[in-house]
PDB file of C-alpha atoms in Angstrom:
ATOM      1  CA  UNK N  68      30.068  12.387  58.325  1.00 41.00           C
ATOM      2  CA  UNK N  69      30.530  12.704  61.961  1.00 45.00           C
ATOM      3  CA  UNK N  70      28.861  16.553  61.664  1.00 48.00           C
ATOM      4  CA  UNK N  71      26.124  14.629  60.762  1.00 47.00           C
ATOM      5  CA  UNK N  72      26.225  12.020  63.292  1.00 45.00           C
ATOM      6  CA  UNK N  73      26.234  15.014  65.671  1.00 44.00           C
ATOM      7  CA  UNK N  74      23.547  16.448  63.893  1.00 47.00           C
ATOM      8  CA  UNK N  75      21.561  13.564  64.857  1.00 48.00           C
ATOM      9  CA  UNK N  76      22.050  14.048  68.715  1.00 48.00           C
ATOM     10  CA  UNK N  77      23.835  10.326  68.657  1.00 48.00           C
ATOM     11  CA  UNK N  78      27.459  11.549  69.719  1.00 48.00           C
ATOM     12  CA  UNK N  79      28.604  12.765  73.082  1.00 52.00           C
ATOM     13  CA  UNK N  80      30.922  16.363  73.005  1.00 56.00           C
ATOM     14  CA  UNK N  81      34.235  13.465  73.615  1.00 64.00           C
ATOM     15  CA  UNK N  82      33.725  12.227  70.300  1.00 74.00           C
ATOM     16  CA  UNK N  83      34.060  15.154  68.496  1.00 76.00           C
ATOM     17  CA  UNK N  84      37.850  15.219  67.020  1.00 74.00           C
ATOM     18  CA  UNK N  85      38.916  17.711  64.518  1.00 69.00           C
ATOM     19  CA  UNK N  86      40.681  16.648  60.916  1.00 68.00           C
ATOM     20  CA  UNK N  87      44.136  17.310  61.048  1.00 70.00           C
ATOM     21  CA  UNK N  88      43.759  19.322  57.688  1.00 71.00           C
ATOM     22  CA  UNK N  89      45.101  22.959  58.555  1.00 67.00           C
ATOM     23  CA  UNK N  90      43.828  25.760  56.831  1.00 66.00           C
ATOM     24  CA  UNK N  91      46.611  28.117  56.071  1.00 70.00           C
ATOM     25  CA  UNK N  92      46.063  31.966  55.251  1.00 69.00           C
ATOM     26  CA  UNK N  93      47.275  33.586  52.109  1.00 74.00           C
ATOM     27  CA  UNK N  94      50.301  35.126  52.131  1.00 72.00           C
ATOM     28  CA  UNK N  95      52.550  36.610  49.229  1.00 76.00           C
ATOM     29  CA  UNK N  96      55.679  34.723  48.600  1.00 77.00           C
ATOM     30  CA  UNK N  97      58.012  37.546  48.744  1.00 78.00           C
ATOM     31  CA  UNK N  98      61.277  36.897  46.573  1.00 80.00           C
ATOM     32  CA  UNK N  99      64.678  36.583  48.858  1.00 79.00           C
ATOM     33  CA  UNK N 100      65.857  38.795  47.373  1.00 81.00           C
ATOM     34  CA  UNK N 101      63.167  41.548  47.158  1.00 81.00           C
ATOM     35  CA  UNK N 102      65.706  44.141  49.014  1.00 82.00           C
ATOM     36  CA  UNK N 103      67.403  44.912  45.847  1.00 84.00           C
ATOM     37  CA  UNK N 104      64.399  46.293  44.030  1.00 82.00           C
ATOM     38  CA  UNK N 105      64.303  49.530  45.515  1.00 85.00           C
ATOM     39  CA  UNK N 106      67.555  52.075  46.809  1.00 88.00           C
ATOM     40  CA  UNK N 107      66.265  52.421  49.920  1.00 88.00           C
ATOM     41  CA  UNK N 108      65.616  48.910  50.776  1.00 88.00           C
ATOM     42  CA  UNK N 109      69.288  48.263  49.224  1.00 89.00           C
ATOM     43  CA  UNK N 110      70.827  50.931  51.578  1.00 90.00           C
ATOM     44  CA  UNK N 111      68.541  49.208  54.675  1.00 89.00           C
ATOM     45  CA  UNK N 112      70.126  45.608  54.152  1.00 89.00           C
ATOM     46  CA  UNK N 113      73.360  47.265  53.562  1.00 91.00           C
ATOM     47  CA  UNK N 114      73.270  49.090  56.730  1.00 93.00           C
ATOM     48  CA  UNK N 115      72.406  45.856  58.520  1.00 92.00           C
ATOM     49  CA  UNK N 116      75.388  43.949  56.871  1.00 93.00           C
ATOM     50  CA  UNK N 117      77.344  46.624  58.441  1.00 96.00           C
ATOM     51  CA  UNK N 118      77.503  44.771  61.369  1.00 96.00           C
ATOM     52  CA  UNK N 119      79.306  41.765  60.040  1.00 97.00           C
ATOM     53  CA  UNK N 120      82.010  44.308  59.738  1.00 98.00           C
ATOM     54  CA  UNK N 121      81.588  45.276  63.170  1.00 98.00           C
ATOM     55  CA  UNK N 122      82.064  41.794  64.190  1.00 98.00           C
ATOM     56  CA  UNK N 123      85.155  41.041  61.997  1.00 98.00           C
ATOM     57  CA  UNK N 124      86.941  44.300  63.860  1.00 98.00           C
ATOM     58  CA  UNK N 125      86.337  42.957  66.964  1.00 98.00           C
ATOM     59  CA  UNK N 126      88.033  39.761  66.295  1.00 98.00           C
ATOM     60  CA  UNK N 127      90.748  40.993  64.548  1.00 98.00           C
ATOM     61  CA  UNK N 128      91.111  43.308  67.047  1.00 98.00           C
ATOM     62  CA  UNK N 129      91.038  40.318  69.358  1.00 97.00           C
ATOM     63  CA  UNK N 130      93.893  38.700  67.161  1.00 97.00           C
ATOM     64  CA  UNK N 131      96.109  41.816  67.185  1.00 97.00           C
ATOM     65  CA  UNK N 132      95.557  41.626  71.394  1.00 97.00           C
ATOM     66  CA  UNK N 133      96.466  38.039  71.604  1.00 97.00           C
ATOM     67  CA  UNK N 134      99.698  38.384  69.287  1.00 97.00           C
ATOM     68  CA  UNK N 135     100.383  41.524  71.271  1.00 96.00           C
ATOM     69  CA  UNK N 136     100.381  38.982  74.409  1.00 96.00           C
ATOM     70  CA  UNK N 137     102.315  36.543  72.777  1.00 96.00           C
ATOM     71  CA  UNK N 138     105.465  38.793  72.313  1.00 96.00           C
ATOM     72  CA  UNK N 139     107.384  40.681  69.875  1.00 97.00           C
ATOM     73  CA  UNK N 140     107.959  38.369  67.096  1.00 97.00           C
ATOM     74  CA  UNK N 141     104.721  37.393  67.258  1.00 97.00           C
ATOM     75  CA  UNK N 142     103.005  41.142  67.040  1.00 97.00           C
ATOM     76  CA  UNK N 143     105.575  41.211  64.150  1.00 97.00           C
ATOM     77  CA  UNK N 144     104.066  38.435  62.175  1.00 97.00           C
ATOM     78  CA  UNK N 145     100.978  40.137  62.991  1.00 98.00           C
ATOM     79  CA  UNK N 146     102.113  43.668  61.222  1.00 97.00           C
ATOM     80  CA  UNK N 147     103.406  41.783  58.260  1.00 97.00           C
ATOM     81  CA  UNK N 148     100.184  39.964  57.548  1.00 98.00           C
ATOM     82  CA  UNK N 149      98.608  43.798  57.819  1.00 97.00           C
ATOM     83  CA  UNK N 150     100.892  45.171  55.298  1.00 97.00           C
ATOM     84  CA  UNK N 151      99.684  42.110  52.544  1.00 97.00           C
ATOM     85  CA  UNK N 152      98.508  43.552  49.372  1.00 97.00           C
ATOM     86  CA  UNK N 153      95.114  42.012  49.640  1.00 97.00           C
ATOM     87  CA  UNK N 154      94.374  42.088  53.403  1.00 98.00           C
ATOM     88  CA  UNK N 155      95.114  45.675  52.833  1.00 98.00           C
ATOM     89  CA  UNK N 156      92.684  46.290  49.795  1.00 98.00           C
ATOM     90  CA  UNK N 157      89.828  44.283  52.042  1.00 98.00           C
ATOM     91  CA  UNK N 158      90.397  46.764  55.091  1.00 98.00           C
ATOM     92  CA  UNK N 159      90.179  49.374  53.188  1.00 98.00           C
ATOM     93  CA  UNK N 160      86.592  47.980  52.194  1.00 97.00           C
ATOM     94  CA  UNK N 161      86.068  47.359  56.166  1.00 98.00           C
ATOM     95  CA  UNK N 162      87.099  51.504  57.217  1.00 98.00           C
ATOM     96  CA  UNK N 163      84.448  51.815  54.529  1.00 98.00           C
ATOM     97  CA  UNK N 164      81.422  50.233  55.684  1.00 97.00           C
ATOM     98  CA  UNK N 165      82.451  51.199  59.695  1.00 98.00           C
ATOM     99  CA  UNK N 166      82.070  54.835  57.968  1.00 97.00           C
ATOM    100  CA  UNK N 167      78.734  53.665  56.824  1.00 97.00           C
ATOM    101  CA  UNK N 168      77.690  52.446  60.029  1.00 97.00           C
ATOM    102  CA  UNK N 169      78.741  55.233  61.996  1.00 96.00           C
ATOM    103  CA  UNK N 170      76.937  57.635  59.979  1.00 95.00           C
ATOM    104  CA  UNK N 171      73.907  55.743  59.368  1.00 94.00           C
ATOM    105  CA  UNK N 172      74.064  55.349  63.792  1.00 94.00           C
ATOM    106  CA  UNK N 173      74.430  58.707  64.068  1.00 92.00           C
ATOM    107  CA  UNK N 174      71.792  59.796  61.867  1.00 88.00           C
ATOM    108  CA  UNK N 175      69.185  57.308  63.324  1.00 87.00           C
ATOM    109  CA  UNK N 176      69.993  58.371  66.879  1.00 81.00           C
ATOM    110  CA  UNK N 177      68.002  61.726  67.217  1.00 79.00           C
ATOM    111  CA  UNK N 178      65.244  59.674  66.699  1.00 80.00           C
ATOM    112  CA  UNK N 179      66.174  56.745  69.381  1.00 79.00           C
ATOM    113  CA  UNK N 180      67.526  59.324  71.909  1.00 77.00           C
ATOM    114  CA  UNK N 181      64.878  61.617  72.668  1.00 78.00           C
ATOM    115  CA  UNK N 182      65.535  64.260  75.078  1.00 78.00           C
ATOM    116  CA  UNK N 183      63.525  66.562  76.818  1.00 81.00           C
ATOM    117  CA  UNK N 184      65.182  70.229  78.453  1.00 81.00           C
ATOM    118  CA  UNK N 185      62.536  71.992  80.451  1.00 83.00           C
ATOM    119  CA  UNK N 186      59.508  70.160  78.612  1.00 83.00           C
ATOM    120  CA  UNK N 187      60.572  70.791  75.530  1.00 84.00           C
ATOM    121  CA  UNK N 188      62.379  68.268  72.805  1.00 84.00           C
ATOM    122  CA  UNK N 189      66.224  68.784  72.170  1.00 82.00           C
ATOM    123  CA  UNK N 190      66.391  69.517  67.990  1.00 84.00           C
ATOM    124  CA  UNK N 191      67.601  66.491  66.345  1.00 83.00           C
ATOM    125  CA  UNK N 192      70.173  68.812  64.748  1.00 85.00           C
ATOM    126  CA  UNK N 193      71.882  69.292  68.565  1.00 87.00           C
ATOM    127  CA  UNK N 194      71.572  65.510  69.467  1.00 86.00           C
ATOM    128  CA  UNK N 195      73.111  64.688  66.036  1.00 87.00           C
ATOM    129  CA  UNK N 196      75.614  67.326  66.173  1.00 90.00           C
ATOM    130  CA  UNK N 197      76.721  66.170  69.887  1.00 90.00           C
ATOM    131  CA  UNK N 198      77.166  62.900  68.633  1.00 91.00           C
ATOM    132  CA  UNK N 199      79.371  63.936  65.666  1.00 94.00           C
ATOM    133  CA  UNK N 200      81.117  65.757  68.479  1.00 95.00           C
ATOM    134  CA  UNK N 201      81.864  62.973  70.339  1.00 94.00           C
ATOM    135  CA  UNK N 202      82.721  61.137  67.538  1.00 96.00           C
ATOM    136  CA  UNK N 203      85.622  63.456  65.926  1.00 97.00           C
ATOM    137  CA  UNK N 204      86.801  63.610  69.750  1.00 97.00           C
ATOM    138  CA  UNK N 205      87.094  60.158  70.556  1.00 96.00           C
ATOM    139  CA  UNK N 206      88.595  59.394  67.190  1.00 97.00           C
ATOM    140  CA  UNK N 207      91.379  62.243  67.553  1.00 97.00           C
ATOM    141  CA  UNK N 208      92.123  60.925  71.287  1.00 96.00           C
ATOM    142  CA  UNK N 209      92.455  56.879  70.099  1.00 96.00           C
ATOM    143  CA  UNK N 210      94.536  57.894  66.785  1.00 96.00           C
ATOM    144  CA  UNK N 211      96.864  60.004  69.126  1.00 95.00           C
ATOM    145  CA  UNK N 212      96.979  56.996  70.899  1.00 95.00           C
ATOM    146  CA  UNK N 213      97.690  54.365  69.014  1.00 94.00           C
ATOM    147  CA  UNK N 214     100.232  56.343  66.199  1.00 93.00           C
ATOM    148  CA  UNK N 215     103.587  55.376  67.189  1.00 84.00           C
ATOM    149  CA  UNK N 216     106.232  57.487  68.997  1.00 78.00           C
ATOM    150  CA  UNK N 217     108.103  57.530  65.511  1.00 70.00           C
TER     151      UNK N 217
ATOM    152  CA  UNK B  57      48.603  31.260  83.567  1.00 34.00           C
ATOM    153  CA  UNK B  58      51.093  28.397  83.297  1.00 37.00           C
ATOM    154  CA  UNK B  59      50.489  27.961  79.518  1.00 39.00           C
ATOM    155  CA  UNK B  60      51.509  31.183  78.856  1.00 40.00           C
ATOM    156  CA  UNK B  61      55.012  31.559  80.849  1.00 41.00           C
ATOM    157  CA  UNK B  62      57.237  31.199  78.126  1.00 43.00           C
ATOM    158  CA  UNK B  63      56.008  33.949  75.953  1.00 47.00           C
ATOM    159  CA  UNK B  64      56.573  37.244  78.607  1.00 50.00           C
ATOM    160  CA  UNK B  65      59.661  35.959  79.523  1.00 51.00           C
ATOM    161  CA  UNK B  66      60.720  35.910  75.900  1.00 54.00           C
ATOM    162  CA  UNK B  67      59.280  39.543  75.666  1.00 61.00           C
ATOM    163  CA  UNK B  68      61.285  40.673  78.424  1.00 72.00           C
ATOM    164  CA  UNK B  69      64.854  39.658  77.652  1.00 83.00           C
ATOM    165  CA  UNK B  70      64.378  41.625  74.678  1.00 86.00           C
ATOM    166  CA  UNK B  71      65.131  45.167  75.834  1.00 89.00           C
ATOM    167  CA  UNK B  72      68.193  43.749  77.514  1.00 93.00           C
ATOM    168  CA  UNK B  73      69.343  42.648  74.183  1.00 93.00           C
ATOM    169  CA  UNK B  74      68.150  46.029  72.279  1.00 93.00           C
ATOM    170  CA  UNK B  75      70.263  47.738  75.149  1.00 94.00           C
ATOM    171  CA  UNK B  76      73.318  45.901  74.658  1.00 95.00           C
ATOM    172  CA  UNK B  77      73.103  46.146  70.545  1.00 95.00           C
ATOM    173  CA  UNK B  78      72.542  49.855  70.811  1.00 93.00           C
ATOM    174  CA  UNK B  79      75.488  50.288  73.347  1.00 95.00           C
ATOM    175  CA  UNK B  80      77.697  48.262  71.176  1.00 97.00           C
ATOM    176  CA  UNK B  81      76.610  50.042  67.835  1.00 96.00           C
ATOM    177  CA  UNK B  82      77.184  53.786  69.767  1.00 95.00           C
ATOM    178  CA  UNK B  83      81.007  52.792  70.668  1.00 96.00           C
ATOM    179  CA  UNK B  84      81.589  50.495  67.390  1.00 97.00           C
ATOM    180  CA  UNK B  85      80.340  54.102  65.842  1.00 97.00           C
ATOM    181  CA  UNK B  86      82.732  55.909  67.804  1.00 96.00           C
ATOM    182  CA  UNK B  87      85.970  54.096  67.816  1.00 97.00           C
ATOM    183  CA  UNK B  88      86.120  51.500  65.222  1.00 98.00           C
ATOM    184  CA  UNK B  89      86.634  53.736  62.356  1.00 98.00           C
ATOM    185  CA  UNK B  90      89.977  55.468  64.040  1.00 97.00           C
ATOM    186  CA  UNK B  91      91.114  52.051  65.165  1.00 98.00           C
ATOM    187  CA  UNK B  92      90.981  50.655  62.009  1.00 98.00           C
ATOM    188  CA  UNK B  93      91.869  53.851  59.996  1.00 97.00           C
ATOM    189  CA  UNK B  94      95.348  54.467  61.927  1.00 97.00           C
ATOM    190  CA  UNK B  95      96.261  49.999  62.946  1.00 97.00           C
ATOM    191  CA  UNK B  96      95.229  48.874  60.055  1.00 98.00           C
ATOM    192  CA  UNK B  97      95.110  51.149  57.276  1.00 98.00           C
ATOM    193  CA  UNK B  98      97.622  54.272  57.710  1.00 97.00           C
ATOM    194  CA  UNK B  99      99.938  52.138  59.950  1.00 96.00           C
ATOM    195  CA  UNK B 100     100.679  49.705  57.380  1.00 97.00           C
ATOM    196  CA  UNK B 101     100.877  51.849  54.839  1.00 96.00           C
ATOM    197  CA  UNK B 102     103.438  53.565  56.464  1.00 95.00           C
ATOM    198  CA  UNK B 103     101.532  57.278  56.435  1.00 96.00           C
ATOM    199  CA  UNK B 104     101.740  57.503  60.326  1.00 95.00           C
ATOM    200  CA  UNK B 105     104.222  55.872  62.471  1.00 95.00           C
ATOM    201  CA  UNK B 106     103.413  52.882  63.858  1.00 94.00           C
ATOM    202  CA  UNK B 107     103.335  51.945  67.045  1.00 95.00           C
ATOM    203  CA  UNK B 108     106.128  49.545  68.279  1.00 95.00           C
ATOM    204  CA  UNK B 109     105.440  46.541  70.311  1.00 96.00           C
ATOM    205  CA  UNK B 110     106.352  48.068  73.733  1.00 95.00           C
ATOM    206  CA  UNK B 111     104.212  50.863  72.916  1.00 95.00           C
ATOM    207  CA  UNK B 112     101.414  49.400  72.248  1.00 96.00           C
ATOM    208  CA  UNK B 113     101.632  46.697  74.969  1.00 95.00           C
ATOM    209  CA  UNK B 114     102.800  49.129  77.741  1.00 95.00           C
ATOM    210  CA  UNK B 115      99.289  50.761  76.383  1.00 96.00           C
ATOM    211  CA  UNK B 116      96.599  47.955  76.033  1.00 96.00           C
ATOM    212  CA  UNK B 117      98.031  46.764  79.802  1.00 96.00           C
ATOM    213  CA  UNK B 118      96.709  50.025  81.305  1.00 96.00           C
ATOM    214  CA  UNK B 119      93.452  49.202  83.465  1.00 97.00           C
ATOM    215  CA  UNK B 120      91.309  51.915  81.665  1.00 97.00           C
ATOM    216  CA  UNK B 121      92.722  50.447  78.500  1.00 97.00           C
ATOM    217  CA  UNK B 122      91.372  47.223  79.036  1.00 97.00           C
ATOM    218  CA  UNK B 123      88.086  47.713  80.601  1.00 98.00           C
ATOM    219  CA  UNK B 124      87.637  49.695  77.306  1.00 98.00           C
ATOM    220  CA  UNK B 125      88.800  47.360  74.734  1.00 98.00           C
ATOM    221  CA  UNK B 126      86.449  44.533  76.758  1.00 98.00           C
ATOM    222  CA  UNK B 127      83.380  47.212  76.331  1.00 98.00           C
ATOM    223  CA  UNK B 128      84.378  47.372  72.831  1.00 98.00           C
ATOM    224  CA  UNK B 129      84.744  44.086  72.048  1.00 98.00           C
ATOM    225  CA  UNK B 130      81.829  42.392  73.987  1.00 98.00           C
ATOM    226  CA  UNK B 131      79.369  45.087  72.767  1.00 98.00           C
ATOM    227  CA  UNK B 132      80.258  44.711  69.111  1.00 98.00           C
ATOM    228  CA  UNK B 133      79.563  41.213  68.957  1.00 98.00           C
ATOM    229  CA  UNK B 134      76.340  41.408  70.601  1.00 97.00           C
ATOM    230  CA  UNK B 135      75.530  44.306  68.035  1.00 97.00           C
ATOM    231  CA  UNK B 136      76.602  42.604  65.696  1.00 97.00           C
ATOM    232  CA  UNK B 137      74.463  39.315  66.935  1.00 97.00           C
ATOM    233  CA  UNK B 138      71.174  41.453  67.156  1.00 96.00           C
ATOM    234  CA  UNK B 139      71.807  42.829  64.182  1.00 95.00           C
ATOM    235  CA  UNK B 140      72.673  40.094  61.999  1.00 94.00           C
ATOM    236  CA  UNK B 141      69.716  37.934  63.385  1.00 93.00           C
ATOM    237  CA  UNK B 142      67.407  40.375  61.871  1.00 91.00           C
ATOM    238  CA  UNK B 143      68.622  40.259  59.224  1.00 89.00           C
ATOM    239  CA  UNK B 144      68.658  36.727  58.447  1.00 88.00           C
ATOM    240  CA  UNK B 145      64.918  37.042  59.826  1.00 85.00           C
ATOM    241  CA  UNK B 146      63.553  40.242  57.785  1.00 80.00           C
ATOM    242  CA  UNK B 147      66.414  39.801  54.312  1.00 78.00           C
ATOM    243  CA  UNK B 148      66.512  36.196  53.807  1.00 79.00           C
ATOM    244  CA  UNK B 149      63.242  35.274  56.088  1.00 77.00           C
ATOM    245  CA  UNK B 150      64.192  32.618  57.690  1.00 79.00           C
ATOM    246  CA  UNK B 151      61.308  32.647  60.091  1.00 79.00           C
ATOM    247  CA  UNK B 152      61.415  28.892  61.113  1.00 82.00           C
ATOM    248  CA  UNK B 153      65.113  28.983  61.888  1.00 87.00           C
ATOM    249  CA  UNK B 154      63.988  31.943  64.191  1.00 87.00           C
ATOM    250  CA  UNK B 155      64.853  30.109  67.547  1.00 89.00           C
ATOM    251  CA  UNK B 156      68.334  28.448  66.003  1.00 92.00           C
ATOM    252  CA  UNK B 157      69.273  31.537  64.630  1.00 93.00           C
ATOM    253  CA  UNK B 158      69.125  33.372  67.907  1.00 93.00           C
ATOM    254  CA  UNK B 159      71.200  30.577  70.105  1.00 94.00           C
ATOM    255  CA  UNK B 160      73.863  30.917  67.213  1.00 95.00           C
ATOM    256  CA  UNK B 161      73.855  34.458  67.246  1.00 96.00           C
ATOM    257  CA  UNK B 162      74.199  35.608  70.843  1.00 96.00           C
ATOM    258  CA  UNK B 163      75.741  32.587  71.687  1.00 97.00           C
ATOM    259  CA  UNK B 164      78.914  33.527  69.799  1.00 97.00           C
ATOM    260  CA  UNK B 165      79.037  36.797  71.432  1.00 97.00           C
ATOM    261  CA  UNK B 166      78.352  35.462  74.351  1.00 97.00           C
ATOM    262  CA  UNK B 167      81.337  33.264  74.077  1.00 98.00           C
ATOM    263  CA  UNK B 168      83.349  35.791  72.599  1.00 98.00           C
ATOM    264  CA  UNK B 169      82.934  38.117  75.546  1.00 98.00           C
ATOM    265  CA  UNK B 170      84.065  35.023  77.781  1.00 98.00           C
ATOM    266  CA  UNK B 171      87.273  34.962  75.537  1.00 97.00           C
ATOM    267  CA  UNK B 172      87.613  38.705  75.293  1.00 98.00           C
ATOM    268  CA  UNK B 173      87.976  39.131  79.337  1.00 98.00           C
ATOM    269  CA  UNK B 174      90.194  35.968  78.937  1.00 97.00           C
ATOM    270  CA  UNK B 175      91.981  37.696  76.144  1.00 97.00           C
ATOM    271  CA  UNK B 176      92.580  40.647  78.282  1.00 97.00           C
ATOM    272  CA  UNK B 177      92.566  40.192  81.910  1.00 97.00           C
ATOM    273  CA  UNK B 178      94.630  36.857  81.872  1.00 96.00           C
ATOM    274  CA  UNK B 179      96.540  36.584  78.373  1.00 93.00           C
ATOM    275  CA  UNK B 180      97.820  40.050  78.281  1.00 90.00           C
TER     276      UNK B 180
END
C-alpha cells in the first residue's frame, strides 16, 4: 500500500518505513548432537573436552597447594581422600584423557609451529619429535621431583 | 568510523587469548600427565614413595617452584576457557549465548589466576 502511494509521487523519502517482518535465510538445523555420527568428529569433541580435564588438574592441584599451606594434618586429609577407591578409579580416567591431550597437542603442533632454517621448513617429524623430547624430559625431571625421599 | 569501534577491538583481543590457550595447552601437555601420574596415581597407590609433607612443602616454597606452578595453573584455565567456549559454540551451538559464554569462561580463569598467585605467593 504505501509502495503504491510512493508510486504515485504523493510521499516524501521520510515516510518511507520498512515492515518489521525479517526475512531469515535458510539454514540446516544441524542435530546437537551431530559430532557422534562420524569417528573423526567424535575424536574432535573429545579432544576439546580434554580441556575440562585440564581445568579439573589445575584446581585440584590448587587444593593439594592450599592443604599443603595449611599444615601437616591437613596435607594428610588431603592424601587420604587420594587413596579413596573411587577418586582413584576417576584419576585414573583424568591421566587418561591428559595422555590424550598431550598427544593430540603434540601432533597438531608441527602444523601451528612452523619454522623456517635457512629458507627452508623444519620437517614436521623434527618439530614433533622435539616436542616429544621435551615432553619425556620434563616429565622425568617433575616425577624425580615430586617421588618421595622414601 | 565510530559505528564500527567495537568490532576491531573484539578482533584484536583474540590473538592474546589464542596465545595464552596455546601456552597453557603446551605446558598442561608437558607436565600434567607426570604430575598426575606420580601425586595422584602411583603415589597413592603406593608404587613410588610418596612425598612427605616437608618434602613437598620445602619444594613448592622454592621461587622457581612457584613461578612455575602459577604458569601452570593460570595457563590451564585459560586453555581450558578458550577451549571449552568453543566448544559450547561449535558442539552444542550455542551461538546466542556467544557473549555470556565468553564472560563465564575467561572470567573464571581470570579469577582463578587471581587466587592461584594468592594461593602461592601469600598462602604458602
Amino acid at each position: 500500500m504505501r509502495r503504491e502511494a510512493s508510486a504515485r509521487g504523493g510521499a516524501s523519502e521520510s515516510e518511507v518505513r520498512y515492515t518489521p517482518y525479517h526475512p531469515t535465510w535458510y539454514r540446516r538445523r544441524m542435530p546437537i548432537f551431530w559430532w557422534l555420527g562420524r569417528r573423526s568428529y567424535t575424536k574432535f569433541i573429545a579432544r576439546e573436552l580434554t580441556s575440562l580435564f585440564v581445568a579439573y588438574t589445575a584446581a585440584l592441584l590448587g587444593a593439594q597447594l592450599l592443604a599443603l599451606a595449611r599444615g601437616p594434618v591437613a596435607y594428610a586429609r588431603f592424601t587420604t581422600w587420594l587413596t579413596g577407591p573411587f577418586v582413584l578409579a576417576f584419576h585414573v580416567f583424568v591421566f587418561l584423557a591428559l595422555l590424550f591431550h598431550a598427544v593430540t597437542w603434540f601432533g597438531l603442533a608441527p602444523r601451528a609451529l612452523v619454522i623456517k632454517v635457512g629458507g627452508r621448513h623444519l620437517p614436521e617429524s623434527l618439530v614433533a619429535g622435539a616436542h616429544y623430547a621435551g615432553w619425556a624430559a620434563l616429565s622425568a625431571l617433575l616425577a624425580w621431583l615430586v617421588v618421595g625421599a622414601g | 568510523m565510530s559505528g564500527s569501534r567495537g568490532a576491531p577491538a573484539r578482533r584484536s583481543r583474540e590473538p592474546l587469548l589464542w596465545a595464552l590457550f596455546s601456552a597453557g595447552g603446551t605446558l598442561a601437555a608437558l607436565a600434567l600427565p607426570a604430575l598426575v601420574g606420580v601425586l595422584w596415581l602411583a603415589a597413592p597407590l603406593g608404587w613410588v614413595p610418596a612425598a612427605s609433607h616437608a618434602e613437598l612443602a620445602t619444594l613448592a616454597r622454592a621461587p622457581a617452584a612457584r613461578l612455575f606452578l602459577f604458569a601452570l595453573l593460570s595457563l590451564a584455565l585459560f586453555h581450558w576457557a578458550h577451549r571449552f567456549r568453543y566448544t559450547l559454540y561449535d558442539g552444542l551451538q550455542l551461538y546466542h549465548l556467544n557473549r555470556l559464554i565468553a564472560v563465564c569462561t575467561y572470567g573464571a580463569a581470570t579469577l582463578g589466576t587471581v587466587l592461584a598467585a594468592w594461593l602461592i605467593w601469600v598462602r604458602l
